[in-house]
Amino acid sequence: KETDEAFTFEFLRVAKALGGLSANEALDRAKDVARPFYERALASTRSKLESGAVNSDMLRRARITLGITDDEAKEMHVESFAKEVRAQLGLPEEDEEEDDYDVNQDKRVETVAEIEQKMKAMKEEAENKAIADTSSIKFEDGAFEQLSKLQEVLGLTDEDGDYEIAAATTEYWRNTALSTLEDAIAGTKDPAKAWSIIQSRQKELFLKDSSMKEMMTSMVMQALGRPLEKVNTFARVNNAAATYDGLIDAIAAKETCKAVLAEAGWSEFEDFEKACFDPFDRASACGFLTNQDRHNMYQIFFQRSVKTSDEGVKSISDEAKARMKELRGMLGLSEEEGEN
């Protein structure tokens, strides 16, 4: 068996013969050659997994032969697993995201006003963009067994596997969840049906129950934040009629989302307003509104809720008072703040 000293001597001799490479440079060159060989071994492992012709011990021997370290192997194993996840979803192995970064170094530097205008246009485009229908993207039959076998052969933990599956599938679940919530708000799906669709999509994409509460909270906040943002544009220009009508719709939308989450039976959402409408949390459904915006919207709603009788007596109906209470919860206002 070759000793470490003999290997080092022979390695440096070869490095010198290749143009006087340093030890580090020579090691980098060797790894550049070794990695593609091991990548092919991993690709072969994936293709032969069902046959049982490959196992973790074979990969271990390949790593030793090629000089692949444990850290390098872990990184490559995770990449290989991620490719298989996408393949089982019927997607290209590599995530083909478009790079919109402008690398033209000769382009004139834009002014602050131009940048703000461009950001505004991008925001409007995103708001008007329809939610993509990705419902056809799901795991093939037998995918769970295939991925479980591969995870075992690659020596990955459950946390590693769950993370890569979530990274590949969460966006498709979000598309379904958001479009389904919007259908429920529009009245085309009842809360029970909406929750059934959202939960079924979770199972189709192998997403864990443990991540659902946080993900659903995010979707509800997004679904409810949109109507509030629209109403705020009316309130800022003192369009009282549009503000009032928009807030009536927002309250109804909140009740619908609350009913959808009630189907899940999660105790965390029993105090729905506290869970989703924290004015001090930028990510909440009302977190993007300034304190002035929230008070302004409420005051417009309050004033439109006051009715004057034929005798000139002003009053607020019990139904209107109940709506005002609901709205205070959505805007993160206390009863005292609402009276001021």
Short mmCIF file of C-alpha atoms in Angstrom, two decimals:
data_model
loop_
_atom_site.label_atom_id
_atom_site.label_comp_id
_atom_site.label_asym_id
_atom_site.label_seq_id
_atom_site.Cartn_x
_atom_site.Cartn_y
_atom_site.Cartn_z
CA LYS A 1 0.00 0.00 0.00
CA GLU A 2 1.27 3.46 -0.97
CA THR A 3 2.21 5.67 2.00
CA ASP A 4 1.12 9.31 2.30
CA GLU A 5 4.72 10.42 1.87
CA ALA A 6 5.10 8.42 -1.34
CA PHE A 7 1.83 9.81 -2.72
CA THR A 8 2.85 13.39 -1.93
CA PHE A 9 6.27 12.92 -3.56
CA GLU A 10 4.76 11.40 -6.72
CA PHE A 11 1.97 13.98 -6.87
CA LEU A 12 4.38 16.92 -6.64
CA ARG A 13 6.65 15.31 -9.24
CA VAL A 14 3.77 15.09 -11.69
CA ALA A 15 2.70 18.65 -10.85
CA LYS A 16 6.18 19.91 -11.63
CA ALA A 17 6.20 18.04 -14.93
CA LEU A 18 2.90 19.73 -15.88
CA GLY A 19 4.48 23.16 -15.86
CA GLY A 20 5.57 23.72 -12.32
CA LEU A 21 2.12 23.72 -10.73
CA SER A 22 1.90 24.29 -6.99
CA ALA A 23 0.37 21.60 -4.80
CA ASN A 24 -2.90 23.52 -4.48
CA GLU A 25 -3.10 24.21 -8.21
CA ALA A 26 -2.50 20.54 -8.96
CA LEU A 27 -5.18 19.47 -6.48
CA ASP A 28 -7.65 21.86 -8.10
CA ARG A 29 -6.84 20.43 -11.53
CA ALA A 30 -7.36 16.91 -10.21
CA LYS A 31 -10.71 17.81 -8.67
CA ASP A 32 -11.81 19.42 -11.93
CA VAL A 33 -11.32 16.02 -13.52
CA ALA A 34 -12.70 13.97 -10.61
CA ARG A 35 -16.01 15.84 -10.17
CA PRO A 36 -17.37 15.08 -13.68
CA PHE A 37 -16.56 11.39 -13.16
CA TYR A 38 -18.44 11.34 -9.86
CA GLU A 39 -21.34 13.31 -11.37
CA ARG A 40 -21.65 10.56 -13.98
CA ALA A 41 -21.61 7.97 -11.20
CA LEU A 42 -24.48 9.82 -9.52
CA ALA A 43 -26.41 10.04 -12.78
CA SER A 44 -25.92 6.30 -13.25
CA THR A 45 -27.14 5.72 -9.71
CA ARG A 46 -30.37 7.54 -10.47
CA SER A 47 -30.98 5.67 -13.71
CA LYS A 48 -30.26 2.25 -12.20
CA LEU A 49 -31.98 2.81 -8.87
CA GLU A 50 -34.98 0.55 -9.57
CA SER A 51 -32.73 -2.32 -10.65
CA GLY A 52 -30.97 -2.40 -7.29
CA ALA A 53 -27.62 -2.51 -9.10
CA VAL A 54 -26.24 0.45 -7.15
CA ASN A 55 -25.84 1.15 -3.45
CA SER A 56 -24.20 3.59 -1.08
CA ASP A 57 -21.11 1.41 -0.69
CA MET A 58 -20.40 1.57 -4.42
CA LEU A 59 -20.55 5.36 -4.28
CA ARG A 60 -18.25 5.39 -1.25
CA ARG A 61 -15.64 3.37 -3.15
CA ALA A 62 -15.95 5.72 -6.12
CA ARG A 63 -15.35 8.73 -3.86
CA ILE A 64 -12.24 7.18 -2.39
CA THR A 65 -10.89 6.35 -5.84
CA LEU A 66 -11.57 9.84 -7.18
CA GLY A 67 -10.49 11.73 -4.07
CA ILE A 68 -13.92 13.32 -3.44
CA THR A 69 -14.16 14.66 0.12
CA ASP A 70 -17.19 14.11 2.35
CA ASP A 71 -18.18 17.77 2.12
CA GLU A 72 -17.92 17.75 -1.66
CA ALA A 73 -19.90 14.51 -1.81
CA LYS A 74 -22.69 15.94 0.38
CA GLU A 75 -23.03 18.95 -1.91
CA MET A 76 -23.10 16.76 -5.02
CA HIS A 77 -25.56 14.31 -3.46
CA VAL A 78 -27.97 17.13 -2.62
CA GLU A 79 -27.69 18.45 -6.20
CA SER A 80 -28.36 14.98 -7.58
CA PHE A 81 -31.40 14.54 -5.35
CA ALA A 82 -32.74 17.95 -6.40
CA LYS A 83 -32.43 16.95 -10.07
CA GLU A 84 -34.37 13.76 -9.41
CA VAL A 85 -37.10 15.72 -7.62
CA ARG A 86 -37.56 17.92 -10.69
CA ALA A 87 -37.43 14.91 -13.00
CA GLN A 88 -40.17 13.18 -10.99
CA LEU A 89 -42.26 16.34 -11.38
CA GLY A 90 -41.82 16.17 -15.15
CA LEU A 91 -39.63 19.29 -15.14
CA PRO A 92 -36.18 19.95 -16.63
CA GLU A 93 -33.44 18.87 -14.23
CA GLU A 94 -31.99 22.36 -14.13
CA ASP A 95 -34.12 25.30 -13.04
CA GLU A 96 -34.29 27.42 -16.18
CA GLU A 97 -34.92 30.81 -14.64
CA GLU A 98 -34.46 33.76 -16.94
CA ASP A 99 -31.77 36.23 -15.95
CA ASP A 100 -33.14 39.72 -16.39
CA TYR A 101 -29.98 41.44 -15.16
CA ASP A 102 -28.68 44.03 -17.62
CA VAL A 103 -24.93 43.59 -17.95
CA ASN A 104 -24.44 46.35 -20.52
CA GLN A 105 -21.69 48.37 -18.90
CA ASP A 106 -21.99 51.21 -21.43
CA LYS A 107 -25.61 51.97 -20.54
CA ARG A 108 -26.28 55.43 -19.07
CA VAL A 109 -26.89 55.41 -15.32
CA GLU A 110 -30.60 55.95 -14.67
CA THR A 111 -31.84 58.79 -12.51
CA VAL A 112 -33.71 58.16 -9.25
CA ALA A 113 -36.95 59.28 -10.90
CA GLU A 114 -36.47 56.84 -13.79
CA ILE A 115 -35.74 53.98 -11.41
CA GLU A 116 -38.85 54.79 -9.33
CA GLN A 117 -40.97 54.91 -12.50
CA LYS A 118 -39.61 51.56 -13.62
CA MET A 119 -40.25 50.01 -10.20
CA LYS A 120 -43.82 51.33 -10.27
CA ALA A 121 -44.38 49.82 -13.72
CA MET A 122 -42.97 46.47 -12.56
CA LYS A 123 -45.26 46.50 -9.51
CA GLU A 124 -48.33 47.26 -11.64
CA GLU A 125 -47.40 44.48 -14.05
CA ALA A 126 -47.04 42.00 -11.17
CA GLU A 127 -50.41 43.04 -9.70
CA ASN A 128 -52.19 42.64 -13.04
CA LYS A 129 -50.50 39.38 -13.90
CA ALA A 130 -52.80 36.39 -13.67
CA ILE A 131 -51.79 33.57 -11.35
CA ALA A 132 -50.17 30.85 -13.45
CA ASP A 133 -52.09 27.59 -13.71
CA THR A 134 -49.51 25.02 -12.61
CA SER A 135 -52.03 22.44 -11.40
CA SER A 136 -50.77 19.88 -13.93
CA ILE A 137 -47.33 19.81 -12.31
CA LYS A 138 -47.30 16.96 -9.82
CA PHE A 139 -45.21 13.92 -8.90
CA GLU A 140 -45.48 10.85 -11.08
CA ASP A 141 -46.77 7.54 -9.73
CA GLY A 142 -44.08 5.81 -7.69
CA ALA A 143 -42.15 9.06 -7.17
CA PHE A 144 -42.23 8.83 -3.38
CA GLU A 145 -40.67 5.35 -3.39
CA GLN A 146 -38.07 6.43 -5.96
CA LEU A 147 -37.05 9.51 -3.99
CA SER A 148 -36.96 7.57 -0.72
CA LYS A 149 -34.61 4.98 -2.22
CA LEU A 150 -32.37 7.66 -3.68
CA GLN A 151 -32.26 9.54 -0.39
CA GLU A 152 -31.13 6.37 1.36
CA VAL A 153 -28.45 5.53 -1.21
CA LEU A 154 -27.12 9.09 -1.13
CA GLY A 155 -27.04 9.10 2.67
CA LEU A 156 -29.21 12.22 2.96
CA THR A 157 -31.27 13.04 6.04
CA ASP A 158 -35.04 13.51 6.03
CA GLU A 159 -34.42 17.23 6.52
CA ASP A 160 -32.25 17.31 3.38
CA GLY A 161 -34.90 15.52 1.34
CA ASP A 162 -37.80 17.60 2.66
CA TYR A 163 -35.93 20.84 1.96
CA GLU A 164 -35.20 19.97 -1.68
CA ILE A 165 -38.77 18.80 -2.29
CA ALA A 166 -40.15 22.01 -0.76
CA ALA A 167 -37.72 24.13 -2.78
CA ALA A 168 -39.00 22.57 -6.00
CA THR A 169 -42.72 22.45 -5.23
CA THR A 170 -43.71 25.27 -2.86
CA GLU A 171 -44.27 27.82 -5.63
CA TYR A 172 -46.70 25.46 -7.39
CA TRP A 173 -48.61 24.96 -4.15
CA ARG A 174 -48.75 28.73 -3.62
CA ASN A 175 -50.26 29.25 -7.08
CA THR A 176 -53.03 26.78 -6.25
CA ALA A 177 -53.59 28.13 -2.74
CA LEU A 178 -53.79 31.77 -3.82
CA SER A 179 -56.07 31.17 -6.82
CA THR A 180 -58.32 28.95 -4.67
CA LEU A 181 -58.57 31.58 -1.92
CA GLU A 182 -59.46 34.17 -4.55
CA ASP A 183 -62.15 31.85 -5.92
CA ALA A 184 -63.54 31.45 -2.41
CA ILE A 185 -63.53 35.23 -1.90
CA ALA A 186 -65.33 35.62 -5.24
CA GLY A 187 -67.93 33.10 -4.08
CA THR A 188 -67.23 30.46 -6.74
CA LYS A 189 -66.00 27.93 -4.16
CA ASP A 190 -67.27 27.39 -0.63
CA PRO A 191 -64.71 27.29 2.23
CA ALA A 192 -64.86 23.49 2.62
CA LYS A 193 -64.20 22.93 -1.09
CA ALA A 194 -61.41 25.51 -1.10
CA TRP A 195 -59.62 23.86 1.82
CA SER A 196 -60.03 20.43 0.23
CA ILE A 197 -58.30 21.65 -2.95
CA ILE A 198 -55.47 23.31 -1.03
CA GLN A 199 -54.90 20.25 1.15
CA SER A 200 -55.01 17.86 -1.82
CA ARG A 201 -52.42 19.98 -3.62
CA GLN A 202 -50.16 19.74 -0.56
CA LYS A 203 -50.31 15.95 -0.67
CA GLU A 204 -49.70 15.86 -4.44
CA LEU A 205 -46.49 17.82 -3.94
CA PHE A 206 -45.25 15.88 -0.86
CA LEU A 207 -45.21 18.98 1.33
CA LYS A 208 -45.06 18.37 5.07
CA ASP A 209 -47.92 19.22 7.42
CA SER A 210 -45.43 21.06 9.65
CA SER A 211 -44.91 23.76 7.03
CA MET A 212 -48.57 24.30 6.15
CA LYS A 213 -49.55 26.74 8.90
CA GLU A 214 -46.84 29.24 8.05
CA MET A 215 -47.43 28.87 4.30
CA MET A 216 -51.21 29.27 4.63
CA THR A 217 -50.74 32.34 6.82
CA SER A 218 -48.59 33.87 4.09
CA MET A 219 -51.19 33.10 1.41
CA VAL A 220 -54.06 34.53 3.47
CA MET A 221 -52.08 37.70 4.16
CA GLN A 222 -51.37 38.07 0.45
CA ALA A 223 -54.99 37.42 -0.53
CA LEU A 224 -56.28 39.97 1.99
CA GLY A 225 -53.51 42.50 1.47
CA ARG A 226 -54.47 43.01 -2.18
CA PRO A 227 -57.98 44.45 -1.55
CA LEU A 228 -56.66 46.63 1.28
CA GLU A 229 -53.95 48.01 -0.96
CA LYS A 230 -56.52 48.82 -3.63
CA VAL A 231 -58.82 50.51 -1.11
CA ASN A 232 -55.93 52.57 0.23
CA THR A 233 -55.44 54.19 -3.18
CA PHE A 234 -59.05 55.41 -3.01
CA ALA A 235 -58.71 56.60 0.58
CA ARG A 236 -55.62 58.64 -0.20
CA VAL A 237 -57.56 60.72 -2.74
CA ASN A 238 -60.60 60.94 -0.42
CA ASN A 239 -62.84 58.84 -2.65
CA ALA A 240 -65.16 58.02 0.22
CA ALA A 241 -67.70 55.95 -1.73
CA ALA A 242 -65.07 53.67 -3.30
CA THR A 243 -63.22 53.40 0.03
CA TYR A 244 -66.36 52.37 1.90
CA ASP A 245 -67.44 49.83 -0.72
CA GLY A 246 -63.92 48.43 -0.94
CA LEU A 247 -63.69 47.97 2.83
CA ILE A 248 -67.07 46.21 2.88
CA ASP A 249 -65.64 43.78 0.30
CA ALA A 250 -62.40 43.43 2.31
CA ILE A 251 -64.35 42.53 5.46
CA ALA A 252 -66.28 39.89 3.53
CA ALA A 253 -63.02 38.55 2.08
CA LYS A 254 -61.58 38.29 5.59
CA GLU A 255 -64.56 36.30 6.78
CA THR A 256 -64.19 33.93 3.83
CA CYS A 257 -60.47 33.32 4.48
CA LYS A 258 -61.25 32.84 8.16
CA ALA A 259 -63.82 30.20 7.23
CA VAL A 260 -61.33 28.41 4.96
CA LEU A 261 -58.77 28.21 7.76
CA ALA A 262 -61.46 27.04 10.16
CA GLU A 263 -61.78 23.95 7.95
CA ALA A 264 -58.15 23.13 8.84
CA GLY A 265 -59.00 23.08 12.54
CA TRP A 266 -55.86 24.95 13.60
CA SER A 267 -56.16 26.58 17.02
CA GLU A 268 -53.57 29.23 16.08
CA PHE A 269 -56.17 30.96 13.91
CA GLU A 270 -58.99 31.13 16.43
CA ASP A 271 -57.96 34.78 16.96
CA PHE A 272 -57.79 35.42 13.24
CA GLU A 273 -57.16 39.18 13.40
CA LYS A 274 -54.24 38.76 15.79
CA ALA A 275 -52.68 36.07 13.58
CA CYS A 276 -53.02 37.89 10.25
CA PHE A 277 -53.42 41.64 10.92
CA ASP A 278 -50.48 42.76 13.02
CA PRO A 279 -49.76 46.40 12.01
CA PHE A 280 -46.22 46.10 13.36
CA ASP A 281 -45.40 43.10 11.16
CA ARG A 282 -44.50 44.24 7.64
CA ALA A 283 -45.46 40.83 6.27
CA SER A 284 -48.99 40.88 7.72
CA ALA A 285 -52.10 41.69 5.68
CA CYS A 286 -52.10 45.32 6.92
CA GLY A 287 -48.39 45.70 7.66
CA PHE A 288 -47.73 47.71 4.49
CA LEU A 289 -50.15 50.46 5.58
CA THR A 290 -48.83 53.47 7.49
CA ASN A 291 -50.45 54.47 10.76
CA GLN A 292 -51.97 57.49 8.99
CA ASP A 293 -53.34 55.29 6.17
CA ARG A 294 -55.04 52.94 8.66
CA HIS A 295 -56.65 55.77 10.60
CA ASN A 296 -57.71 57.54 7.42
CA MET A 297 -59.41 54.45 6.00
CA TYR A 298 -61.23 53.83 9.27
CA GLN A 299 -62.41 57.44 9.61
CA ILE A 300 -63.85 57.39 6.09
CA PHE A 301 -65.66 54.15 6.88
CA PHE A 302 -66.90 55.55 10.19
CA GLN A 303 -68.27 58.70 8.58
CA ARG A 304 -70.06 56.73 5.85
CA SER A 305 -71.57 54.47 8.52
CA VAL A 306 -73.30 57.38 10.26
CA LYS A 307 -76.86 57.79 9.04
CA THR A 308 -79.11 60.81 9.56
CA SER A 309 -82.83 60.32 10.07
CA ASP A 310 -85.53 62.55 8.65
CA GLU A 311 -85.59 64.29 12.00
CA GLY A 312 -81.87 65.08 11.70
CA VAL A 313 -80.81 62.53 14.32
CA LYS A 314 -77.49 60.84 13.59
CA SER A 315 -77.01 57.19 14.48
CA ILE A 316 -75.06 54.05 13.68
CA SER A 317 -76.91 50.74 13.27
CA ASP A 318 -75.91 47.62 15.16
CA GLU A 319 -74.86 46.04 11.84
CA ALA A 320 -72.61 49.00 11.08
CA LYS A 321 -71.09 48.84 14.58
CA ALA A 322 -70.30 45.17 14.05
CA ARG A 323 -68.59 45.97 10.75
CA MET A 324 -66.59 48.76 12.36
CA LYS A 325 -65.39 46.31 15.01
CA GLU A 326 -64.34 43.87 12.28
CA LEU A 327 -62.53 46.66 10.44
CA ARG A 328 -60.65 47.80 13.56
CA GLY A 329 -59.34 44.27 13.91
CA MET A 330 -58.21 44.24 10.28
CA LEU A 331 -56.47 47.61 10.56
CA GLY A 332 -54.86 46.88 13.91
CA LEU A 333 -56.76 49.66 15.69
CA SER A 334 -58.03 49.57 19.25
CA GLU A 335 -61.55 50.72 20.10
CA GLU A 336 -60.05 53.86 21.67
CA GLU A 337 -58.04 54.61 18.51
CA GLY A 338 -61.17 54.15 16.41
CA GLU A 339 -63.02 56.77 18.43
CA ASN A 340 -60.28 59.38 17.93
#
